Amino acid sequence: MKTNPYLTDFYKHYDEDNRLISKHGSVEFLTTMHYIEKYIKPCHRVLEIGAGTGRYSHALARQGYTVDAVELVAHNIEVFRKNTREEERISITHGNAMDLSAFPNDTYDITLLLGPLYHLYSREDKLQALREAIRVTKKGGVIFAAYVISDGCLLDEGFHRGNINVAEYIEGGQLDPHTFAAISKPKDLFELVRKENIDDLMCELPVTRLHYVAADGFALCMREAVDAMDDRAFALYLKYHFATCEREDLAGITSHALDIFQK
């Protein structure tokens, strides 16, 4: 797979390592970890595909799990290695989600695919990445796949903040003028999808869905209010979020979604 030059340049300048540190950013991280903790066991081996700078890989390794990681962008690998502690049982390999031939079949109990599907634009490429994640996972193992959801991003970055000019995006063919569905290309960096697009992919795969989660819900759109919460208010907000993040009527109002399924 040829590396998208827009992607490489973006991650050279983007502070990926701290994206999930703020209160509003941590909602996605805490939600993902909340669901990982439902299924992971002390003896489990973890693979993170598209590990970025290692926020999840390091968190799990520091809890004592054995973690292997794969990352496409060289800059992210450098940061990942700098963040590695001596006591961690962890490895990082340069590679891409569509070709995990270095990893044998049926090896991992928990497989994380939390970034690559953000940057794959064709149905065939997405299915290839998903099939590879499934292949390296043990029978009965659990896979976590993350997506960027178009409506949450459009509401926040477009209508709310004005960082996206919605009218110009329609004129430029990046949004359908009738449905407002996103039409993403590699230069846009992120593939924006809706749940029906994810369902369409999953119907072809030999897995069972366990959860479909609005990973950050409305947190990004109301980030100033979330960041201003004291610890008690934030804990209550998280309790609300965990109670509602699987509700079907709220599934589209999120910037990131987490699809959790079993092989």
Short mmCIF file of C-alpha atoms in Angstrom, two decimals:
data_model
loop_
_atom_site.label_atom_id
_atom_site.label_comp_id
_atom_site.label_asym_id
_atom_site.label_seq_id
_atom_site.Cartn_x
_atom_site.Cartn_y
_atom_site.Cartn_z
CA MET A 1 0.00 0.00 0.00
CA LYS A 2 1.40 3.38 -0.99
CA THR A 3 1.48 5.83 1.89
CA ASN A 4 -0.83 8.80 1.45
CA PRO A 5 1.51 11.86 1.40
CA TYR A 6 -1.23 14.04 2.92
CA LEU A 7 -1.40 11.59 5.82
CA THR A 8 2.36 11.53 6.41
CA ASP A 9 2.58 15.32 6.40
CA PHE A 10 -0.41 15.64 8.73
CA TYR A 11 1.03 13.38 11.42
CA LYS A 12 4.42 15.09 11.26
CA HIS A 13 2.76 18.26 12.56
CA TYR A 14 -0.25 16.97 14.51
CA ASP A 15 0.08 16.36 18.25
CA GLU A 16 -1.41 12.87 18.13
CA ASP A 17 0.26 11.95 21.41
CA ASN A 18 -1.85 14.47 23.35
CA ARG A 19 -5.13 14.25 21.41
CA LEU A 20 -6.82 12.16 24.09
CA ILE A 21 -5.47 14.03 27.13
CA SER A 22 -7.99 16.88 27.56
CA LYS A 23 -11.27 16.14 29.32
CA HIS A 24 -13.27 16.24 26.09
CA GLY A 25 -10.64 14.19 24.25
CA SER A 26 -10.38 11.66 27.06
CA VAL A 27 -14.04 10.66 26.63
CA GLU A 28 -13.11 8.66 23.52
CA PHE A 29 -10.09 7.09 25.24
CA LEU A 30 -11.96 6.25 28.45
CA THR A 31 -14.89 4.81 26.51
CA THR A 32 -12.65 2.58 24.41
CA MET A 33 -10.76 1.39 27.50
CA HIS A 34 -14.07 0.82 29.29
CA TYR A 35 -15.09 -1.65 26.60
CA ILE A 36 -11.66 -3.26 26.27
CA GLU A 37 -11.77 -3.96 30.00
CA LYS A 38 -15.06 -5.86 29.52
CA TYR A 39 -13.27 -8.51 27.44
CA ILE A 40 -9.55 -8.52 28.20
CA LYS A 41 -8.12 -11.09 30.62
CA PRO A 42 -4.69 -11.25 32.32
CA CYS A 43 -3.37 -13.93 29.95
CA HIS A 44 -4.50 -12.13 26.80
CA ARG A 45 -2.21 -10.99 24.03
CA VAL A 46 -3.04 -7.73 22.24
CA LEU A 47 -2.34 -6.44 18.73
CA GLU A 48 -2.89 -2.78 17.93
CA ILE A 49 -3.02 -2.06 14.20
CA GLY A 50 -2.36 1.58 13.36
CA ALA A 51 -1.16 2.30 16.87
CA GLY A 52 -0.23 5.93 16.25
CA THR A 53 2.00 7.13 19.08
CA GLY A 54 0.81 4.31 21.32
CA ARG A 55 -1.76 5.81 23.66
CA TYR A 56 -3.70 2.53 23.91
CA SER A 57 -0.75 0.18 23.46
CA HIS A 58 1.21 1.78 26.28
CA ALA A 59 -1.82 1.99 28.56
CA LEU A 60 -2.41 -1.74 28.18
CA ALA A 61 1.28 -2.67 28.42
CA ARG A 62 1.54 -0.68 31.65
CA GLN A 63 -1.29 -2.81 33.02
CA GLY A 64 0.87 -5.88 32.37
CA TYR A 65 -0.49 -7.09 29.03
CA THR A 66 1.75 -8.24 26.19
CA VAL A 67 1.18 -5.88 23.26
CA ASP A 68 2.38 -5.94 19.67
CA ALA A 69 1.79 -2.80 17.61
CA VAL A 70 1.87 -1.93 13.92
CA GLU A 71 2.12 1.64 12.62
CA LEU A 72 2.44 3.12 9.14
CA VAL A 73 3.80 6.61 9.87
CA ALA A 74 7.51 6.77 10.78
CA HIS A 75 7.10 9.90 12.94
CA ASN A 76 4.49 8.16 15.08
CA ILE A 77 6.81 5.17 15.54
CA GLU A 78 9.56 7.48 16.82
CA VAL A 79 7.21 8.96 19.43
CA PHE A 80 5.91 5.49 20.31
CA ARG A 81 9.45 4.28 21.04
CA LYS A 82 10.28 7.38 23.10
CA ASN A 83 7.21 6.72 25.23
CA THR A 84 8.07 3.07 25.86
CA ARG A 85 9.06 2.20 29.42
CA GLU A 86 11.57 -0.50 30.26
CA GLU A 87 9.03 -2.65 32.08
CA GLU A 88 6.57 -2.79 29.16
CA ARG A 89 6.21 -6.04 27.22
CA ILE A 90 5.62 -4.30 23.93
CA SER A 91 6.85 -4.24 20.34
CA ILE A 92 6.32 -1.82 17.44
CA THR A 93 6.60 -2.77 13.77
CA HIS A 94 6.40 -0.61 10.66
CA GLY A 95 3.55 -1.84 8.50
CA ASN A 96 0.05 -1.20 7.25
CA ALA A 97 -3.37 -2.51 8.14
CA MET A 98 -4.01 -4.07 4.75
CA ASP A 99 -1.03 -6.43 4.90
CA LEU A 100 -0.34 -8.14 8.21
CA SER A 101 1.51 -11.04 6.60
CA ALA A 102 4.23 -10.76 9.27
CA PHE A 103 1.63 -11.93 11.80
CA PRO A 104 0.28 -15.50 11.83
CA ASN A 105 -3.37 -16.53 11.84
CA ASP A 106 -5.32 -16.90 15.09
CA THR A 107 -2.71 -15.28 17.36
CA TYR A 108 -4.32 -12.46 19.33
CA ASP A 109 -7.11 -12.39 21.91
CA ILE A 110 -7.76 -8.65 21.52
CA THR A 111 -7.16 -6.80 18.25
CA LEU A 112 -7.44 -3.02 18.03
CA LEU A 113 -8.05 -1.30 14.70
CA LEU A 114 -8.54 2.19 16.08
CA GLY A 115 -7.02 4.37 13.37
CA PRO A 116 -6.56 2.79 9.93
CA LEU A 117 -10.22 2.94 8.90
CA TYR A 118 -10.04 6.72 9.32
CA HIS A 119 -7.76 6.81 6.28
CA LEU A 120 -9.03 4.11 3.91
CA TYR A 121 -11.36 5.38 1.21
CA SER A 122 -12.54 2.39 -0.82
CA ARG A 123 -14.81 -0.42 0.24
CA GLU A 124 -12.22 -2.96 -0.90
CA ASP A 125 -9.44 -1.42 1.20
CA LYS A 126 -11.63 -1.24 4.30
CA LEU A 127 -12.71 -4.86 3.92
CA GLN A 128 -9.09 -5.93 3.41
CA ALA A 129 -8.05 -4.20 6.65
CA LEU A 130 -10.97 -5.72 8.54
CA ARG A 131 -10.27 -9.20 7.13
CA GLU A 132 -6.62 -8.95 8.15
CA ALA A 133 -7.61 -7.93 11.68
CA ILE A 134 -10.00 -10.88 11.85
CA ARG A 135 -7.42 -13.31 10.42
CA VAL A 136 -4.81 -12.63 13.10
CA THR A 137 -7.40 -12.82 15.91
CA LYS A 138 -8.10 -16.09 17.68
CA LYS A 139 -11.48 -17.78 17.35
CA GLY A 140 -13.58 -16.17 20.06
CA GLY A 141 -11.27 -13.15 20.19
CA VAL A 142 -12.62 -9.60 20.13
CA ILE A 143 -11.85 -6.88 17.58
CA PHE A 144 -12.35 -3.16 18.15
CA ALA A 145 -12.69 -1.04 14.98
CA ALA A 146 -13.00 2.76 15.09
CA TYR A 147 -14.51 5.13 12.53
CA VAL A 148 -14.90 8.89 12.07
CA ILE A 149 -18.60 9.72 11.85
CA SER A 150 -19.68 12.39 9.42
CA ASP A 151 -22.66 13.92 11.24
CA GLY A 152 -20.86 14.55 14.51
CA CYS A 153 -17.98 16.21 12.64
CA LEU A 154 -20.32 18.26 10.45
CA LEU A 155 -22.34 19.52 13.40
CA ASP A 156 -19.23 20.40 15.41
CA GLU A 157 -16.69 21.62 12.85
CA GLY A 158 -19.25 22.91 10.36
CA PHE A 159 -22.43 24.33 11.80
CA HIS A 160 -21.10 24.95 15.31
CA ARG A 161 -17.51 26.20 14.90
CA GLY A 162 -17.42 27.24 11.26
CA ASN A 163 -14.09 25.50 10.68
CA ILE A 164 -15.78 23.82 7.72
CA ASN A 165 -17.77 25.92 5.24
CA VAL A 166 -20.74 23.62 4.68
CA ALA A 167 -21.94 25.42 1.55
CA GLU A 168 -18.46 25.24 -0.01
CA TYR A 169 -18.20 21.55 0.83
CA ILE A 170 -21.47 20.93 -0.98
CA GLU A 171 -20.32 22.97 -3.99
CA GLY A 172 -16.99 21.13 -4.00
CA GLY A 173 -18.64 17.70 -3.99
CA GLN A 174 -17.49 16.76 -0.48
CA LEU A 175 -21.06 16.62 0.84
CA ASP A 176 -24.15 15.27 -0.86
CA PRO A 177 -26.50 18.28 -1.29
CA HIS A 178 -29.58 16.26 -0.32
CA THR A 179 -28.47 13.77 2.36
CA PHE A 180 -25.38 15.63 3.63
CA ALA A 181 -23.45 12.35 3.50
CA ALA A 182 -19.70 12.95 3.20
CA ILE A 183 -17.77 12.04 0.06
CA SER A 184 -14.16 11.79 1.24
CA LYS A 185 -10.93 11.60 -0.74
CA PRO A 186 -7.31 11.04 0.41
CA LYS A 187 -6.55 14.78 0.35
CA ASP A 188 -9.33 15.25 2.92
CA LEU A 189 -7.28 13.03 5.32
CA PHE A 190 -10.30 11.47 7.05
CA GLU A 191 -12.91 9.12 5.63
CA LEU A 192 -16.22 10.27 7.14
CA VAL A 193 -18.92 7.61 7.32
CA ARG A 194 -22.30 6.83 8.82
CA LYS A 195 -23.47 3.72 10.65
CA GLU A 196 -25.19 2.38 7.56
CA ASN A 197 -21.82 2.38 5.77
CA ILE A 198 -20.28 0.40 8.62
CA ASP A 199 -23.21 -2.05 8.66
CA ASP A 200 -22.76 -2.55 4.94
CA LEU A 201 -19.14 -3.61 5.49
CA MET A 202 -19.88 -5.85 8.45
CA CYS A 203 -22.58 -7.86 6.70
CA GLU A 204 -19.84 -9.48 4.58
CA LEU A 205 -17.66 -10.60 7.49
CA PRO A 206 -17.87 -13.82 9.57
CA VAL A 207 -18.17 -12.09 12.94
CA THR A 208 -20.77 -11.28 15.58
CA ARG A 209 -21.27 -7.68 16.65
CA LEU A 210 -21.11 -7.24 20.42
CA HIS A 211 -21.49 -3.47 20.68
CA TYR A 212 -21.79 -0.40 18.48
CA VAL A 213 -20.71 2.62 20.54
CA ALA A 214 -20.80 6.40 20.09
CA ALA A 215 -17.26 6.67 21.42
CA ASP A 216 -17.24 10.37 22.29
CA GLY A 217 -20.91 11.23 21.84
CA PHE A 218 -21.47 14.99 21.95
CA ALA A 219 -18.22 15.69 23.86
CA LEU A 220 -16.36 17.37 21.00
CA CYS A 221 -19.26 19.63 20.10
CA MET A 222 -19.54 20.78 23.73
CA ARG A 223 -15.80 20.58 24.44
CA GLU A 224 -15.60 23.93 26.24
CA ALA A 225 -18.32 22.90 28.68
CA VAL A 226 -16.74 19.47 29.23
CA ASP A 227 -13.27 20.92 29.79
CA ALA A 228 -14.69 23.39 32.33
CA MET A 229 -16.22 20.61 34.47
CA ASP A 230 -14.66 19.86 37.83
CA ASP A 231 -13.80 16.24 38.56
CA ARG A 232 -17.15 15.50 40.19
CA ALA A 233 -19.15 16.93 37.29
CA PHE A 234 -16.95 15.16 34.75
CA ALA A 235 -17.41 11.84 36.54
CA LEU A 236 -21.18 12.34 36.38
CA TYR A 237 -20.95 13.25 32.69
CA LEU A 238 -18.99 10.05 32.01
CA LYS A 239 -21.59 8.03 33.89
CA TYR A 240 -24.28 9.55 31.65
CA HIS A 241 -22.18 8.92 28.55
CA PHE A 242 -21.56 5.26 29.40
CA ALA A 243 -25.28 4.82 30.08
CA THR A 244 -26.31 6.24 26.69
CA CYS A 245 -23.45 5.60 24.24
CA GLU A 246 -25.08 2.46 22.78
CA ARG A 247 -28.53 3.98 22.30
CA GLU A 248 -29.56 3.65 18.66
CA ASP A 249 -31.24 7.06 18.61
CA LEU A 250 -27.93 8.72 19.57
CA ALA A 251 -25.59 6.61 17.42
CA GLY A 252 -25.04 9.25 14.73
CA ILE A 253 -24.37 12.15 17.08
CA THR A 254 -20.71 11.40 17.72
CA SER A 255 -17.41 12.23 16.08
CA HIS A 256 -16.01 8.72 16.56
CA ALA A 257 -17.72 5.35 16.69
CA LEU A 258 -16.45 2.04 17.99
CA ASP A 259 -17.62 -1.23 16.44
CA ILE A 260 -16.84 -4.21 18.68
CA PHE A 261 -17.22 -7.71 17.29
CA GLN A 262 -16.18 -11.30 17.96
CA LYS A 263 -14.59 -13.78 15.62
#
